[in-house]
Amino acid sequence: MEEKVLLDDVSSTLRERVFFAARDGMSLTLYALLYEKNTDEIDDLLNTDVCCDGVKCTPLISAARQGREGAVRILLDKFRPPVRLETEGTVKFDEYVIEGATALWCAAGAGHLGIVKRLVRAGANVNHATRTLSTPLRAACFDGRLDIVKYLVRHGADIHKANKYNNTCLMIASYKGHLDVVQFLLDSGARVDERALCGATALHFAAECGHAPVVCALIQAQASILTNQNGMSPLQCAAERARASVVEILAARPEVSRAQAVEAFELLGASFANDKEYYCLRMAYQYLHRAMTMRYDTRYGLLLKQPAEPIPAYDNWKESTTLEDIERLHGNAHALHMEGLTVRERVLGRTCPDLPHPVVFRGAVFADEARFDRCLALWRHALALRQYNNVSVVKDLLRFAQVFSQMIHIGIELPLEQVCFVLEACAEELRRGAERLEKPPANNDAEALISLASRYVLQDEFESNVRTALYLVSVAARLLENDGNTEDMIRAIRVAIFRVRDARLLRGQTLLHLAVDHRTPVDDFHTSDVCQ
């Protein structure tokens, strides 16, 4: 028994030496470690996964990932068989963890053309996909490696093969803005109007990312202006993301009506007014003014605006309906901010998942200015919008716990009603999360893998919400000590606490367990000042 354990240890050590020699491109060392071994030993050393730094794969996969062509050549020329070309492993690419990647997928994704050629010549399957159904061709398209894309296509790679989201090679190349790859795929017969599961086409992806040359190439290839599952066209996607150059191109298309163009320019101006990355009040005013001018262009007939009802979170702002109204906004930052938020909600509608982002951003700006009443009003509205659309609010809930703790810490009055609203939302999110986790797993293998990955995310979000519930209860306990709370509000907060009391982590801890355990992690952004 002891002898077997010793042999296993030696084998494990040798396996790691072989793996690291391949990974680090030490070709002579790799050959020296293997050449005197018998076939069974080589099979074990080269086809058993080694775990290291979050990676779990064979020496060939590691060498291909790292671009060690000499090591790959040794393995293919001297030790095939038993080295296997289609073995799958788990590798890292930037911040992504890729499961089910072959050596060819890794070489294509990392841009190692020489290794790609060696593997294909050795017989590697050019269409072998990862767990998420990503092919080597898709990996090369993501990285914009036209040389690898051309080589793989010449050797049988399927340009139509999509991933688990039905996202095609043309879509990912369009999303990344790789014009040369996009043009090659189009010339090779890629279906320009193919839809992903979300209903988006390649034109949507190029438009939302602001890749104007790619948009032009797709249009030249007769791409249709379709809507995704949220009812948004590529023109609206570009306007929502403040992609002015793309909006100008698409708004001028003959298939876009004047009314659609006007709303796109309104949305573009509104997005510039509150976009975290592309914030620009000059552009906001310019496009809002341009849209209103188009509405009143008598050469084509009036397009009078039908403004929506004022929204309390936006200061009950009444949207501009005339040129004079718009011109009064000039130089008034707050007016442009509220006009922008109001326009976005009218144009996009409450069901658009992208609607809350600028609302949260504007609220954060108010928080930085210590205008917490305005911050809370906007964040509550964003929270309500997300829950209305059944979108995860895990970050929103934690954000509230942080700002509540900040307000208490610096001595700003915090109404108990605000905490009650968020605690009730947290209780509802925990209820929904528990329901999602109770759903039975999928039947077939592919769906089961996707389902398992989704469950990890759901479980992580659920546990985060449990801890946030504890933070909110701690904040409520502080406020319940104050005088002036009405009986109705005290009753409401107790009901909300009652709704979250039985929430448990995966290991069974309730809020009470967490409250008395000194090991319970506490968010360190102001929350620890109140909850520690």
CSV table of N, CA and C in Angstrom, one decimal, residues 232-312:
chain,number,residue,atom,x,y,z
A,232,MET,N,-36.1,46.8,-29.7
A,232,MET,CA,-35.2,47.9,-30.1
A,232,MET,C,-34.5,47.6,-31.4
A,233,SER,N,-34.5,48.6,-32.3
A,233,SER,CA,-33.8,48.5,-33.6
A,233,SER,C,-32.3,48.8,-33.4
A,234,PRO,N,-31.4,48.5,-34.4
A,234,PRO,CA,-30.0,49.0,-34.3
A,234,PRO,C,-29.9,50.5,-34.1
A,235,LEU,N,-30.8,51.2,-34.7
A,235,LEU,CA,-30.8,52.7,-34.6
A,235,LEU,C,-31.0,53.1,-33.1
A,236,GLN,N,-32.0,52.5,-32.5
A,236,GLN,CA,-32.3,52.8,-31.1
A,236,GLN,C,-31.1,52.3,-30.2
A,237,CYS,N,-30.6,51.2,-30.5
A,237,CYS,CA,-29.4,50.7,-29.7
A,237,CYS,C,-28.3,51.7,-29.7
A,238,ALA,N,-28.0,52.2,-30.9
A,238,ALA,CA,-26.9,53.1,-31.1
A,238,ALA,C,-27.2,54.4,-30.3
A,239,ALA,N,-28.4,54.9,-30.4
A,239,ALA,CA,-28.8,56.1,-29.7
A,239,ALA,C,-28.8,56.0,-28.2
A,240,GLU,N,-29.2,54.8,-27.7
A,240,GLU,CA,-29.2,54.6,-26.3
A,240,GLU,C,-27.8,54.5,-25.7
A,241,ARG,N,-26.8,54.1,-26.5
A,241,ARG,CA,-25.4,54.1,-26.1
A,241,ARG,C,-24.7,55.3,-26.5
A,242,ALA,N,-25.3,56.3,-27.0
A,242,ALA,CA,-24.7,57.6,-27.3
A,242,ALA,C,-23.7,57.4,-28.5
A,243,ARG,N,-24.0,56.6,-29.4
A,243,ARG,CA,-23.1,56.4,-30.6
A,243,ARG,C,-23.5,57.3,-31.7
A,244,ALA,N,-23.1,58.5,-31.7
A,244,ALA,CA,-23.6,59.5,-32.6
A,244,ALA,C,-23.3,59.2,-34.1
A,245,SER,N,-22.1,58.7,-34.4
A,245,SER,CA,-21.8,58.5,-35.8
A,245,SER,C,-22.7,57.4,-36.4
A,246,VAL,N,-23.0,56.4,-35.6
A,246,VAL,CA,-23.8,55.3,-36.1
A,246,VAL,C,-25.3,55.8,-36.3
A,247,VAL,N,-25.7,56.6,-35.3
A,247,VAL,CA,-27.1,57.2,-35.4
A,247,VAL,C,-27.2,58.0,-36.7
A,248,GLU,N,-26.2,58.8,-37.0
A,248,GLU,CA,-26.3,59.6,-38.2
A,248,GLU,C,-26.4,58.7,-39.5
A,249,ILE,N,-25.7,57.6,-39.5
A,249,ILE,CA,-25.7,56.7,-40.6
A,249,ILE,C,-27.1,56.0,-40.8
A,250,LEU,N,-27.6,55.5,-39.7
A,250,LEU,CA,-28.8,54.7,-39.7
A,250,LEU,C,-30.1,55.6,-39.9
A,251,ALA,N,-30.0,56.8,-39.3
A,251,ALA,CA,-31.2,57.7,-39.4
A,251,ALA,C,-31.4,58.1,-40.8
A,252,ALA,N,-30.4,58.1,-41.6
A,252,ALA,CA,-30.5,58.6,-43.0
A,252,ALA,C,-30.9,57.5,-43.9
A,253,ARG,N,-31.1,56.2,-43.4
A,253,ARG,CA,-31.5,55.1,-44.3
A,253,ARG,C,-33.0,55.3,-44.8
A,254,PRO,N,-33.2,54.9,-46.0
A,254,PRO,CA,-34.6,55.1,-46.5
A,254,PRO,C,-35.7,54.3,-45.8
A,255,GLU,N,-35.3,53.2,-45.2
A,255,GLU,CA,-36.3,52.4,-44.5
A,255,GLU,C,-36.6,52.9,-43.1
A,256,VAL,N,-35.9,54.0,-42.7
A,256,VAL,CA,-36.2,54.6,-41.4
A,256,VAL,C,-37.1,55.8,-41.6
A,257,SER,N,-38.2,55.8,-40.9
A,257,SER,CA,-39.2,56.9,-41.1
A,257,SER,C,-38.7,58.1,-40.4
A,258,ARG,N,-39.3,59.2,-40.8
A,258,ARG,CA,-38.9,60.5,-40.2
A,258,ARG,C,-39.2,60.5,-38.7
A,259,ALA,N,-40.3,59.9,-38.3
A,259,ALA,CA,-40.7,59.8,-36.8
A,259,ALA,C,-39.6,59.0,-36.1
A,260,GLN,N,-39.2,57.9,-36.7
A,260,GLN,CA,-38.2,57.1,-36.1
A,260,GLN,C,-36.8,57.8,-35.9
A,261,ALA,N,-36.5,58.6,-36.9
A,261,ALA,CA,-35.3,59.4,-36.9
A,261,ALA,C,-35.3,60.4,-35.8
A,262,VAL,N,-36.5,61.1,-35.7
A,262,VAL,CA,-36.7,62.1,-34.7
A,262,VAL,C,-36.5,61.5,-33.3
A,263,GLU,N,-37.2,60.4,-33.0
A,263,GLU,CA,-37.1,59.7,-31.7
A,263,GLU,C,-35.6,59.3,-31.4
A,264,ALA,N,-34.9,58.9,-32.5
A,264,ALA,CA,-33.5,58.4,-32.3
A,264,ALA,C,-32.7,59.6,-31.9
A,265,PHE,N,-32.8,60.8,-32.5
A,265,PHE,CA,-32.1,61.9,-32.1
A,265,PHE,C,-32.4,62.4,-30.7
A,266,GLU,N,-33.7,62.3,-30.4
A,266,GLU,CA,-34.1,62.6,-29.0
A,266,GLU,C,-33.4,61.7,-28.0
A,267,LEU,N,-33.4,60.4,-28.3
A,267,LEU,CA,-32.8,59.4,-27.4
A,267,LEU,C,-31.3,59.6,-27.3
A,268,LEU,N,-30.7,60.0,-28.4
A,268,LEU,CA,-29.3,60.3,-28.5
A,268,LEU,C,-28.9,61.5,-27.6
A,269,GLY,N,-29.7,62.5,-27.7
A,269,GLY,CA,-29.5,63.7,-26.8
A,269,GLY,C,-29.7,63.4,-25.4
A,270,ALA,N,-30.8,62.6,-25.1
A,270,ALA,CA,-31.1,62.2,-23.7
A,270,ALA,C,-30.0,61.3,-23.1
A,271,SER,N,-29.4,60.5,-24.0
A,271,SER,CA,-28.3,59.6,-23.5
A,271,SER,C,-27.0,60.4,-23.2
A,272,PHE,N,-26.7,61.4,-24.0
A,272,PHE,CA,-25.5,62.2,-23.7
A,272,PHE,C,-25.7,63.0,-22.4
A,273,ALA,N,-27.0,63.3,-22.0
A,273,ALA,CA,-27.2,64.0,-20.8
A,273,ALA,C,-27.0,63.2,-19.5
A,274,ASN,N,-27.0,61.9,-19.6
A,274,ASN,CA,-26.9,61.1,-18.4
A,274,ASN,C,-26.0,59.9,-18.5
A,275,ASP,N,-25.2,59.8,-19.6
A,275,ASP,CA,-24.4,58.6,-19.8
A,275,ASP,C,-23.1,58.7,-19.0
A,276,LYS,N,-22.8,57.6,-18.2
A,276,LYS,CA,-21.6,57.6,-17.4
A,276,LYS,C,-20.3,57.8,-18.2
A,277,GLU,N,-20.3,57.2,-19.3
A,277,GLU,CA,-19.0,57.2,-20.1
A,277,GLU,C,-19.0,58.3,-21.1
A,278,TYR,N,-20.1,58.7,-21.7
A,278,TYR,CA,-20.1,59.7,-22.8
A,278,TYR,C,-20.9,60.9,-22.5
A,279,TYR,N,-21.0,61.3,-21.2
A,279,TYR,CA,-21.7,62.4,-20.7
A,279,TYR,C,-21.2,63.7,-21.4
A,280,CYS,N,-22.1,64.4,-22.0
A,280,CYS,CA,-21.7,65.7,-22.7
A,280,CYS,C,-23.0,66.5,-22.9
A,281,LEU,N,-23.1,67.6,-22.1
A,281,LEU,CA,-24.3,68.4,-22.2
A,281,LEU,C,-24.4,69.2,-23.5
A,282,ARG,N,-23.2,69.5,-24.1
A,282,ARG,CA,-23.3,70.2,-25.4
A,282,ARG,C,-23.9,69.4,-26.4
A,283,MET,N,-23.5,68.1,-26.5
A,283,MET,CA,-24.1,67.2,-27.4
A,283,MET,C,-25.6,66.9,-27.1
A,284,ALA,N,-25.9,66.8,-25.8
A,284,ALA,CA,-27.2,66.6,-25.4
A,284,ALA,C,-28.2,67.6,-25.9
A,285,TYR,N,-27.8,68.9,-25.7
A,285,TYR,CA,-28.6,70.0,-26.1
A,285,TYR,C,-28.7,70.0,-27.7
A,286,GLN,N,-27.6,69.8,-28.3
A,286,GLN,CA,-27.5,69.8,-29.8
A,286,GLN,C,-28.5,68.9,-30.4
A,287,TYR,N,-28.5,67.6,-29.9
A,287,TYR,CA,-29.4,66.6,-30.5
A,287,TYR,C,-30.9,66.8,-30.1
A,288,LEU,N,-31.1,67.2,-28.9
A,288,LEU,CA,-32.5,67.5,-28.5
A,288,LEU,C,-33.1,68.6,-29.3
A,289,HIS,N,-32.3,69.7,-29.5
A,289,HIS,CA,-32.7,70.8,-30.3
A,289,HIS,C,-32.9,70.4,-31.8
A,290,ARG,N,-32.0,69.5,-32.3
A,290,ARG,CA,-32.2,69.1,-33.7
A,290,ARG,C,-33.5,68.3,-33.9
A,291,ALA,N,-33.8,67.4,-32.9
A,291,ALA,CA,-35.0,66.6,-33.0
A,291,ALA,C,-36.2,67.5,-33.0
A,292,MET,N,-36.2,68.5,-32.1
A,292,MET,CA,-37.4,69.3,-32.0
A,292,MET,C,-37.5,70.2,-33.3
A,293,THR,N,-36.4,70.6,-33.9
A,293,THR,CA,-36.5,71.3,-35.1
A,293,THR,C,-37.1,70.4,-36.2
A,294,MET,N,-36.8,69.2,-36.2
A,294,MET,CA,-37.3,68.2,-37.2
A,294,MET,C,-38.8,68.1,-37.0
A,295,ARG,N,-39.3,68.1,-35.7
A,295,ARG,CA,-40.7,67.9,-35.5
A,295,ARG,C,-41.5,69.1,-36.1
A,296,TYR,N,-40.9,70.3,-36.1
A,296,TYR,CA,-41.6,71.5,-36.5
A,296,TYR,C,-41.2,71.9,-37.9
A,297,ASP,N,-40.6,71.0,-38.7
A,297,ASP,CA,-40.2,71.3,-40.1
A,297,ASP,C,-41.5,71.2,-41.0
A,298,THR,N,-42.0,72.3,-41.3
A,298,THR,CA,-43.3,72.4,-42.1
A,298,THR,C,-43.2,71.8,-43.5
A,299,ARG,N,-42.0,71.6,-44.0
A,299,ARG,CA,-41.8,71.0,-45.3
A,299,ARG,C,-42.4,69.6,-45.4
A,300,TYR,N,-42.3,68.9,-44.2
A,300,TYR,CA,-42.7,67.5,-44.2
A,300,TYR,C,-43.9,67.3,-43.3
A,301,GLY,N,-44.5,68.3,-42.7
A,301,GLY,CA,-45.6,68.2,-41.8
A,301,GLY,C,-45.2,68.1,-40.4
A,302,LEU,N,-46.0,68.6,-39.5
A,302,LEU,CA,-45.7,68.6,-38.1
A,302,LEU,C,-45.7,67.2,-37.5
A,303,LEU,N,-44.7,67.0,-36.6
A,303,LEU,CA,-44.7,65.7,-35.8
A,303,LEU,C,-44.8,66.2,-34.3
A,304,LEU,N,-46.0,66.5,-33.8
A,304,LEU,CA,-46.1,67.0,-32.5
A,304,LEU,C,-45.8,65.8,-31.5
A,305,LYS,N,-45.1,66.2,-30.4
A,305,LYS,CA,-44.8,65.3,-29.4
A,305,LYS,C,-45.9,65.0,-28.4
A,306,GLN,N,-46.0,63.7,-28.0
A,306,GLN,CA,-47.0,63.3,-27.0
A,306,GLN,C,-46.3,63.0,-25.7
A,307,PRO,N,-46.0,64.0,-24.9
A,307,PRO,CA,-45.2,63.7,-23.7
A,307,PRO,C,-45.9,62.8,-22.7
A,308,ALA,N,-45.1,62.0,-22.0
A,308,ALA,CA,-45.7,61.1,-20.9
A,308,ALA,C,-46.0,61.9,-19.7
A,309,GLU,N,-46.7,61.2,-18.8
A,309,GLU,CA,-47.0,61.9,-17.5
A,309,GLU,C,-45.7,62.1,-16.7
A,310,PRO,N,-45.6,63.2,-16.0
A,310,PRO,CA,-44.4,63.5,-15.2
A,310,PRO,C,-44.1,62.4,-14.2
A,311,ILE,N,-42.8,62.1,-13.9
A,311,ILE,CA,-42.4,61.0,-13.0
A,311,ILE,C,-41.8,61.7,-11.7
A,312,PRO,N,-42.3,61.4,-10.5
A,312,PRO,CA,-41.8,62.0,-9.3
A,312,PRO,C,-40.3,61.9,-9.1
